[in-house]
mmCIF file of C-alpha atoms in Angstrom:
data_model
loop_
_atom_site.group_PDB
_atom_site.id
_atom_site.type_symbol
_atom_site.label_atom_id
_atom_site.label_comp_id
_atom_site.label_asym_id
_atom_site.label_seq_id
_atom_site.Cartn_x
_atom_site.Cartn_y
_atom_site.Cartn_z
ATOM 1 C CA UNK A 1 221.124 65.280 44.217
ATOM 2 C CA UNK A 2 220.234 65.752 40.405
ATOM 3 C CA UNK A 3 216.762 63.801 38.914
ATOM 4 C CA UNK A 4 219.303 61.430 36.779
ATOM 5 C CA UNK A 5 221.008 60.415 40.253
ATOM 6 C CA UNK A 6 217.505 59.486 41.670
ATOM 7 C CA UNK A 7 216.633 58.236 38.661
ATOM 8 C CA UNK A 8 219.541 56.060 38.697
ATOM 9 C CA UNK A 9 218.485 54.929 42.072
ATOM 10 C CA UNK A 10 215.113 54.139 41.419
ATOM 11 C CA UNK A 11 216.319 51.652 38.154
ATOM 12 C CA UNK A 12 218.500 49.204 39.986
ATOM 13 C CA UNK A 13 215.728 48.980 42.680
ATOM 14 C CA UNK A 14 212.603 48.405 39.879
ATOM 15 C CA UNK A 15 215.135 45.654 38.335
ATOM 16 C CA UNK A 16 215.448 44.100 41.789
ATOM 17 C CA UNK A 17 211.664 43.989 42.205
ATOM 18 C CA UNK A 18 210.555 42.720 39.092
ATOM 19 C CA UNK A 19 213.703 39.673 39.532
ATOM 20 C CA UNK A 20 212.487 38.943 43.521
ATOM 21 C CA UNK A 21 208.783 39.605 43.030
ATOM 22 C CA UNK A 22 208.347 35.747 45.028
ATOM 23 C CA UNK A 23 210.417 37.363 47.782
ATOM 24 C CA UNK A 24 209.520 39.509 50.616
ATOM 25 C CA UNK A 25 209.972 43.311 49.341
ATOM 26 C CA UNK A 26 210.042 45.258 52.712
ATOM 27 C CA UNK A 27 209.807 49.398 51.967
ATOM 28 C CA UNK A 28 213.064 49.675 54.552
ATOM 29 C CA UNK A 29 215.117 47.206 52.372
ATOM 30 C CA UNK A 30 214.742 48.674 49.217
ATOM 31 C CA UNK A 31 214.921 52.239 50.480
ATOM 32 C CA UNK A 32 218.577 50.737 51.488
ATOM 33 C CA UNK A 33 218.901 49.787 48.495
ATOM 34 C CA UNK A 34 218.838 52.843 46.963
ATOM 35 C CA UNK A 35 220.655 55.247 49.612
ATOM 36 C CA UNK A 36 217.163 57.061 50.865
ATOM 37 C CA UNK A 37 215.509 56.858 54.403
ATOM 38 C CA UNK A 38 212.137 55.175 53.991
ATOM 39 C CA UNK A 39 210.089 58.605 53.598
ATOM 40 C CA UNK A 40 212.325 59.698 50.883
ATOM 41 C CA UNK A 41 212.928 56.490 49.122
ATOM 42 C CA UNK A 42 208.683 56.215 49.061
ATOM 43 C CA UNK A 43 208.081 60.019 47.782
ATOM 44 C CA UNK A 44 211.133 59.981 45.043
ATOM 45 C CA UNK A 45 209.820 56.850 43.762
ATOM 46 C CA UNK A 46 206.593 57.751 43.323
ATOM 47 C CA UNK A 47 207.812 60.668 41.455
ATOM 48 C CA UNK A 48 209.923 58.602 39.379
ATOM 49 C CA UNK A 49 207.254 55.565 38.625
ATOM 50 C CA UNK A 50 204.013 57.656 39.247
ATOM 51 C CA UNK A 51 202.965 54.773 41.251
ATOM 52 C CA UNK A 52 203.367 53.870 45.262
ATOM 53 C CA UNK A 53 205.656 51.225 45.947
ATOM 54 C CA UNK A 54 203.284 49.130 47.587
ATOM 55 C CA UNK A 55 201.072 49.809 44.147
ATOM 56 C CA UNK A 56 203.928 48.868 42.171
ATOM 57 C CA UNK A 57 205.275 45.650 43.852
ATOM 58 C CA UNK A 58 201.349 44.756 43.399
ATOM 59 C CA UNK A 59 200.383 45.510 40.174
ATOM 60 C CA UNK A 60 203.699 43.360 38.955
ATOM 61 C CA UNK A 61 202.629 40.764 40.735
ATOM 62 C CA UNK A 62 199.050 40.883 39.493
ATOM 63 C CA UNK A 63 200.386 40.930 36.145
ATOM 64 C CA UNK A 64 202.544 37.931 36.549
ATOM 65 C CA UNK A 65 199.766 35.791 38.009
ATOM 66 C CA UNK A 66 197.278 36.721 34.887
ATOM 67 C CA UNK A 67 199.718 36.159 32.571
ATOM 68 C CA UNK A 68 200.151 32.079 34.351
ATOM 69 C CA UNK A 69 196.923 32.134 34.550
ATOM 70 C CA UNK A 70 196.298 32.364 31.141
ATOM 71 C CA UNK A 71 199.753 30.497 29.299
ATOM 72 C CA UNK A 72 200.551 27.833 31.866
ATOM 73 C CA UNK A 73 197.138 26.141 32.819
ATOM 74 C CA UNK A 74 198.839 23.007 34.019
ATOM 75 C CA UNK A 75 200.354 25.349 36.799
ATOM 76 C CA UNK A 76 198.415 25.086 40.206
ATOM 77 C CA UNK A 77 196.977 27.981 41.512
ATOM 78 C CA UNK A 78 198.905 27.346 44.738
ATOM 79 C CA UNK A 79 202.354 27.350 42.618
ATOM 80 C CA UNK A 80 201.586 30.762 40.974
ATOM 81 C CA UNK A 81 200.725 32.480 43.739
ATOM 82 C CA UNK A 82 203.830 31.092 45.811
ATOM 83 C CA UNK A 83 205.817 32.153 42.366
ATOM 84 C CA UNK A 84 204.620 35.474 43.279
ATOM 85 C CA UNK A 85 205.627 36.140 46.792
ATOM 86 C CA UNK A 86 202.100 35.281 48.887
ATOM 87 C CA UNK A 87 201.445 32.687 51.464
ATOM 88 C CA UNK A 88 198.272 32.101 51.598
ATOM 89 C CA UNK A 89 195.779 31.460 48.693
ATOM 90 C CA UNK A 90 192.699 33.814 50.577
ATOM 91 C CA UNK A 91 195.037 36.771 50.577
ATOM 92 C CA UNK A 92 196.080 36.568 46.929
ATOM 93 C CA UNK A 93 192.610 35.555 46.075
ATOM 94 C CA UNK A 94 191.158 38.953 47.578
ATOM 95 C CA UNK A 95 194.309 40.733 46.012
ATOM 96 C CA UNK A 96 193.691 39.329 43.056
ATOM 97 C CA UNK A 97 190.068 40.048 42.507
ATOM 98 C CA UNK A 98 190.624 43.519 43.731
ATOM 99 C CA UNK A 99 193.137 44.433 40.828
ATOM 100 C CA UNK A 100 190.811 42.326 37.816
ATOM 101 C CA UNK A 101 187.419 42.371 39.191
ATOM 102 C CA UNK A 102 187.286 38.271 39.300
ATOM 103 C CA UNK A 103 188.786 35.753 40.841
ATOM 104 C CA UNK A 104 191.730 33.942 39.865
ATOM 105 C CA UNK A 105 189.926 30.732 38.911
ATOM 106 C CA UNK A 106 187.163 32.332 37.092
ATOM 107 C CA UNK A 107 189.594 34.602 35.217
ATOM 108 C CA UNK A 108 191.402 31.228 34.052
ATOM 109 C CA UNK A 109 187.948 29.413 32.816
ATOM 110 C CA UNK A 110 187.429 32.714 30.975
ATOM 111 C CA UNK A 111 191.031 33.370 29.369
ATOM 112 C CA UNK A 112 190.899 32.422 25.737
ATOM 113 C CA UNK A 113 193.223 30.193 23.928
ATOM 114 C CA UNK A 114 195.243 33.646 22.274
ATOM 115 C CA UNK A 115 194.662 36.860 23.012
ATOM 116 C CA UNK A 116 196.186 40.201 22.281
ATOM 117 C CA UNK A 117 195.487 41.808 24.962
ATOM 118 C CA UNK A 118 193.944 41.736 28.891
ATOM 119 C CA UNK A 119 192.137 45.002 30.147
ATOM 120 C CA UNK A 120 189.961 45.914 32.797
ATOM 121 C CA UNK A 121 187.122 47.694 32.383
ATOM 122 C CA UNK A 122 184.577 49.609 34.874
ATOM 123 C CA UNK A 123 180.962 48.758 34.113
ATOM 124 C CA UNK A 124 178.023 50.284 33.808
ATOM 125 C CA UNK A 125 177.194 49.607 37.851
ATOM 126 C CA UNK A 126 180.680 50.800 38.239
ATOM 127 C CA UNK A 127 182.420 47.719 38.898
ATOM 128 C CA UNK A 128 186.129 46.156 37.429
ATOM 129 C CA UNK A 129 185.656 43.861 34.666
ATOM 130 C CA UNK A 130 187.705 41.474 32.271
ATOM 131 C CA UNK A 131 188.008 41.934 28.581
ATOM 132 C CA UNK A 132 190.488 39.751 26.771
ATOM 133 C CA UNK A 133 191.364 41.964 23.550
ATOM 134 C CA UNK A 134 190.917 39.289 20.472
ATOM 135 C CA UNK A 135 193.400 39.706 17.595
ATOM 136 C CA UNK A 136 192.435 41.880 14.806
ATOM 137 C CA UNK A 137 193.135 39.197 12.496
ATOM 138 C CA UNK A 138 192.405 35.948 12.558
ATOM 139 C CA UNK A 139 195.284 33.173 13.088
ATOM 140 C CA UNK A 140 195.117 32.232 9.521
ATOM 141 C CA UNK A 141 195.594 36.226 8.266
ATOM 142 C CA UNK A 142 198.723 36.534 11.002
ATOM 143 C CA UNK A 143 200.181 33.207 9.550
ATOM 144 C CA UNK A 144 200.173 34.910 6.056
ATOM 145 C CA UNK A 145 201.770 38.140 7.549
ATOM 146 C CA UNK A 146 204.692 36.562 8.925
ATOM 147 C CA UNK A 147 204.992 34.067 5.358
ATOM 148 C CA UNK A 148 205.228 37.112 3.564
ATOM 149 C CA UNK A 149 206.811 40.058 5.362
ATOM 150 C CA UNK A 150 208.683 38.009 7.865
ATOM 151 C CA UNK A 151 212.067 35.868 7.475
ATOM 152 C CA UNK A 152 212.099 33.880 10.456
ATOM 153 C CA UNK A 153 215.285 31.744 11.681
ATOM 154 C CA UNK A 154 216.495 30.556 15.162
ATOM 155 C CA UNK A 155 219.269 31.926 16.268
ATOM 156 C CA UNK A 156 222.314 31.856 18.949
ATOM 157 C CA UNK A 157 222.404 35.575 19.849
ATOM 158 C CA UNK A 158 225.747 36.792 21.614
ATOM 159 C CA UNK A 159 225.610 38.778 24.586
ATOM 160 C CA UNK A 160 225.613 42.738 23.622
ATOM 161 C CA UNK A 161 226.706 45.418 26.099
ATOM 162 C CA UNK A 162 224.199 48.626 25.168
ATOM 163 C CA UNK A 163 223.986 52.233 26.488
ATOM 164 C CA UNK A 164 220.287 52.675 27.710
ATOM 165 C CA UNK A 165 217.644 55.070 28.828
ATOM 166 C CA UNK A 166 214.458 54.235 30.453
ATOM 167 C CA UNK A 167 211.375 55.512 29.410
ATOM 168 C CA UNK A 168 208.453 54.566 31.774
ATOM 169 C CA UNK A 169 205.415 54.409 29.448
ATOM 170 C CA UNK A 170 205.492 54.685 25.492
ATOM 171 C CA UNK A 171 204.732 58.150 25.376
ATOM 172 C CA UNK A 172 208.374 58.652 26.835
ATOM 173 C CA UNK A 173 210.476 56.463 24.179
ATOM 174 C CA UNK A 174 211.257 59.328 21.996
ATOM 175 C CA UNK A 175 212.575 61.781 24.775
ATOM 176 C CA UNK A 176 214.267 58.273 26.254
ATOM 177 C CA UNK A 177 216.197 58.761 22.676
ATOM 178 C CA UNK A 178 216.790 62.287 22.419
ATOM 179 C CA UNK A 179 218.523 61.756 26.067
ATOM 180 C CA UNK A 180 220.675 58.794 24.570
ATOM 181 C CA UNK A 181 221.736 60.096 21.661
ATOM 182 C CA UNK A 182 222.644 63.738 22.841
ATOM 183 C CA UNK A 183 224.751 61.443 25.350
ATOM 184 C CA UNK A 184 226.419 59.671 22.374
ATOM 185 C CA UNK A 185 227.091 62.742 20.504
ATOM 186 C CA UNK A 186 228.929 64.112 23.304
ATOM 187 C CA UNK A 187 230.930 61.325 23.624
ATOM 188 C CA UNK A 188 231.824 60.833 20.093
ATOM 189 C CA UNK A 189 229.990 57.490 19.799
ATOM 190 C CA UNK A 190 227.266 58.898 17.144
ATOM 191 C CA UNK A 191 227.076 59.450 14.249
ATOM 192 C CA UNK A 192 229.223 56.395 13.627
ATOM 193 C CA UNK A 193 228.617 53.948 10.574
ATOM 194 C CA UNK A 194 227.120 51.193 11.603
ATOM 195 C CA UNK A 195 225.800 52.499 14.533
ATOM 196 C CA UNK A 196 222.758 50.324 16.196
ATOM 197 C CA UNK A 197 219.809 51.194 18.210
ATOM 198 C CA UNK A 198 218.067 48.786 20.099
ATOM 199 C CA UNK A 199 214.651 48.955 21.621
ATOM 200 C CA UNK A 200 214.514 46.445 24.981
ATOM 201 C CA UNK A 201 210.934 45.750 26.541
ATOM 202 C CA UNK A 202 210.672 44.778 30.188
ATOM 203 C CA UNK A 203 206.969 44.554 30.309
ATOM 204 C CA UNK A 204 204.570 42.781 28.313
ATOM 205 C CA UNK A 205 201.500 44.526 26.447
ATOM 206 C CA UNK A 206 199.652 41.738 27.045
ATOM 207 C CA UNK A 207 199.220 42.739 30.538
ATOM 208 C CA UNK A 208 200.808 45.894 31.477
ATOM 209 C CA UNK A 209 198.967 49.360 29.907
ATOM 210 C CA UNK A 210 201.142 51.235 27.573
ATOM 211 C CA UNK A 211 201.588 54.211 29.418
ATOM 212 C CA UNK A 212 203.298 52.300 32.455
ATOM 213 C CA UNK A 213 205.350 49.728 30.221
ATOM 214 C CA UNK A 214 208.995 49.579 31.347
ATOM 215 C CA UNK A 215 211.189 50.089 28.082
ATOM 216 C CA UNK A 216 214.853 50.670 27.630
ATOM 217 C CA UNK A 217 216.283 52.902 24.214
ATOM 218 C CA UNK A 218 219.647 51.427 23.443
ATOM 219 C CA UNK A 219 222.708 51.835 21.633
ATOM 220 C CA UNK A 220 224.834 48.900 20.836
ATOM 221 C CA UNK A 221 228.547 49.674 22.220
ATOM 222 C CA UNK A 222 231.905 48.480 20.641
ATOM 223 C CA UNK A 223 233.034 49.088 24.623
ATOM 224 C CA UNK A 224 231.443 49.062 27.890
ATOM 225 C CA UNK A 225 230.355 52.328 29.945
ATOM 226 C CA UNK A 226 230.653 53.611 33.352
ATOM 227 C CA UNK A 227 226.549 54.825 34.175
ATOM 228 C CA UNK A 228 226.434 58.535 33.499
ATOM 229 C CA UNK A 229 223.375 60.374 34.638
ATOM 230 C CA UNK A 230 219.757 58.543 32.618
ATOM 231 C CA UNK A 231 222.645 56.157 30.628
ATOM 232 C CA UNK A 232 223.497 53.053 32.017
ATOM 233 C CA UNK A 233 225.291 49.999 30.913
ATOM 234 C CA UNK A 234 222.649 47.392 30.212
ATOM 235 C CA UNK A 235 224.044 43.826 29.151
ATOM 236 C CA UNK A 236 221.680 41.699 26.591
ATOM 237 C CA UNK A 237 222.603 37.977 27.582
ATOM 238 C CA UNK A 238 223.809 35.495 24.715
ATOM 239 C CA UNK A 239 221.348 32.549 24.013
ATOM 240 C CA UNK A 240 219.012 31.195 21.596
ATOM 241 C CA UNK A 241 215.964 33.717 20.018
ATOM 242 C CA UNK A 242 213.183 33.845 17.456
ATOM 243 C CA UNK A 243 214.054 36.246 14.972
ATOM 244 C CA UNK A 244 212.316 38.042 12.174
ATOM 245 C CA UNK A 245 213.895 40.588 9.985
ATOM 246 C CA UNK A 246 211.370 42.852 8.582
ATOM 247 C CA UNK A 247 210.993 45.767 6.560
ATOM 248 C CA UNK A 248 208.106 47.578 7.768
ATOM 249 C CA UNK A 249 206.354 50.108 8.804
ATOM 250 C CA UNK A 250 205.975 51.634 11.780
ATOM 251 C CA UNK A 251 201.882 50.985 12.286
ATOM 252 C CA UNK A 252 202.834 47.134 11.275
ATOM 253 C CA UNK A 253 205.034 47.221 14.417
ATOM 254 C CA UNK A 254 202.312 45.924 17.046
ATOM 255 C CA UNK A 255 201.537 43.629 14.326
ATOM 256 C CA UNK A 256 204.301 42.282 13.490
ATOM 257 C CA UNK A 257 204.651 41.365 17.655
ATOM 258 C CA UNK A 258 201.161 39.919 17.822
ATOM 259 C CA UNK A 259 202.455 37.655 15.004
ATOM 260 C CA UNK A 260 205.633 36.648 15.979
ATOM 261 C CA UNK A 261 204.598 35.405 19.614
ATOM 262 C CA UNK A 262 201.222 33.681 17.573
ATOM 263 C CA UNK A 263 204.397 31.736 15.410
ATOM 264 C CA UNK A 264 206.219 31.103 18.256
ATOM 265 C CA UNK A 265 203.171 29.421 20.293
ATOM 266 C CA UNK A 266 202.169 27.261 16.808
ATOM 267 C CA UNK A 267 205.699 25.840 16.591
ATOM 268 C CA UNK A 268 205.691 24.876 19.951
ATOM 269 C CA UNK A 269 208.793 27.114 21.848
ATOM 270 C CA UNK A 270 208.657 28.428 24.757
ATOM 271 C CA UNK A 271 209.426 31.918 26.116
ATOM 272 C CA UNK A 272 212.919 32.349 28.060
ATOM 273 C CA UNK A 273 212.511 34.679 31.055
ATOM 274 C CA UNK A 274 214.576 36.969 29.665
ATOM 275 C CA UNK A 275 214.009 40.824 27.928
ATOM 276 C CA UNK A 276 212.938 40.569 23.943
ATOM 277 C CA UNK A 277 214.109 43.494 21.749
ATOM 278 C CA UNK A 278 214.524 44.809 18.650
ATOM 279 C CA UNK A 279 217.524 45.756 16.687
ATOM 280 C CA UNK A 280 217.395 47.998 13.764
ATOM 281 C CA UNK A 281 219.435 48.368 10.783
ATOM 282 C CA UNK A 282 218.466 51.936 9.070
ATOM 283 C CA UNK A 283 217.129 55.530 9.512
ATOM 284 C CA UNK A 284 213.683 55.213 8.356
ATOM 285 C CA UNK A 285 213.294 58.487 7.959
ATOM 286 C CA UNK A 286 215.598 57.857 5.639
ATOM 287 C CA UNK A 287 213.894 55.254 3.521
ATOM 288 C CA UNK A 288 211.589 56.396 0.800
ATOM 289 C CA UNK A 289 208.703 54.438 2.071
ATOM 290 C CA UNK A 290 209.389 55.304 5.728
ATOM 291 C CA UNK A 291 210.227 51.770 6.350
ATOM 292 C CA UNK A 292 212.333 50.470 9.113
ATOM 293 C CA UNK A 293 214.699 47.112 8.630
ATOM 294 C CA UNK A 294 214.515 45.754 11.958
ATOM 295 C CA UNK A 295 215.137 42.447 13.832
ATOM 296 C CA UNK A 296 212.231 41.310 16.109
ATOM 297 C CA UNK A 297 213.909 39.093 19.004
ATOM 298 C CA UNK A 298 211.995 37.064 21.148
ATOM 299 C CA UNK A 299 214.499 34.914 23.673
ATOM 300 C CA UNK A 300 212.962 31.246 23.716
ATOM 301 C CA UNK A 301 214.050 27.928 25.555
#
């Protein structure tokens, strides 16, 4: 079996875990899942994620709670860590603490009202602690970013059908592209005018480090694809998003994020559990000040 085939394997079952995380995620039925006995199914995943499965299925979950925690207060503890897949609050208390150094209630009484980022830390007695990453800017400084860089509408987005890649980690988008667009040459798809690429994020930065965020490179199709190797048919669904067309560089990027969600939380939407993404509209390598024209899309309620 060829790495794409396992890799193949290993993305429908990290899309069923991160959609069932409040289920029971038994190693036999997601080796099943993916055509491996258990042993093989837990050492080709770890290859593939550089994470156990157990580790994985955790560390999702982890996330998911903090990031309750923090935006949904109202939310009982009891509800999030049902939403989550545990039974009892002791056991996702002790879970919980392990992975962020602090208890669930304590880390809510500590989050802050916005923050750009949650990290743990090891301190000086060599123990896990907290820091909530503060924006660089202050609210005021963001709001003038977005008045003047960002046009801002809401919008009914239709569903797109894309060709992706995943990359595991930032450090792996451009190869994720290389792989895609090799792909699309060979198939006569690219270079076409009017050809888009689309960047899809299925973890947050607020929460998950950059080097294990799950991100898909895309290509927008005029027709849907059979899965080929790393390229698979992804499908964006239709609904109402956020979106800001900016022309920008690429530094502004995690900016221009931090900003968006900030504008969405002051005009009071809410987040849609769905993927945001961004769409872009030129080369910049192209552009004389490096810019890139790109649609931020965040899917809202």
């Amino acid at each position: 079996m060829t790495s794409q085939e396992h890799l193949a394997r290993i993305r429908k079952v990290l899309n069923y875990i991160d959609q069932h995380l409040d289920d029971e995620l038994p190693l036999e039925k997601l080796a099943e899942m993916g055509y491996y006995s258990p042993f093989h199914f837990h050492r080709i995943f770890r290859a593939v994620t550089s994470e156990t499965l157990l580790g994985y299925i955790t560390r999702k979950r982890m996330e998911k709670a903090a990031l309750v925690l923090c935006l949904k207060k109202e939310k009982s503890l009891e509800e999030i860590f049902l939403e989550i897949g545990y039974n009892s609050h002791s056991t996702f208390g002790k879970t919980f603490k392990k992975h962020f150094g602090i208890s669930p209630a304590a880390f809510r009484k500590n989050s802050p009202e916005n923050f750009k980022k949650i990290q743990t830390i090891i301190s000086n007695i060599g123990q896990k602690e907290v820091v909530f990453e503060q924006y660089l800017y202050q609210l005021e400084q963001m709001k003038f970013f977005m008045e003047n860089k960002a046009n801002i509408q809401i919008k009914e987005m239709p569903e797109m059908q894309i060709a992706s890649v995943l990359s595991i980690g930032v450090q792996n988008i451009g190869n994720a592209y290389n792989t895609l667009i090799s792909w699309a040459i060979s198939k006569n798809i690219f270079p076409r005018k009017n050809v888009k690429m689309i960047t899809v994020y299925h973890d947050s930065f607020k929460v998950t480090a950059p080097n294990k965020v799950r991100i898909h490179a895309g290509m927008l199709l005029e027709e849907p694809i059979k899965n080929e190797g790393e390229v698979f048919l992804e499908i964006l669904p239709k609904g109402k998003y956020i979106v800001s067309r900016q022309e920008i560089t690429l530094p502004e990027f995690e900016t221009a994020w931090n900003a968006l969600f900030l504008w969405m939380n002051e005009n009071g939407h809410q987040f849609r559990k769905e993927c945001p993404y961004e769409i872009y509209h030129n080369d910049y390598q192209e552009h004389p000040e490096k810019k890139c024209l790109v649609d931020f899309c965040i899917p809202i309620l």
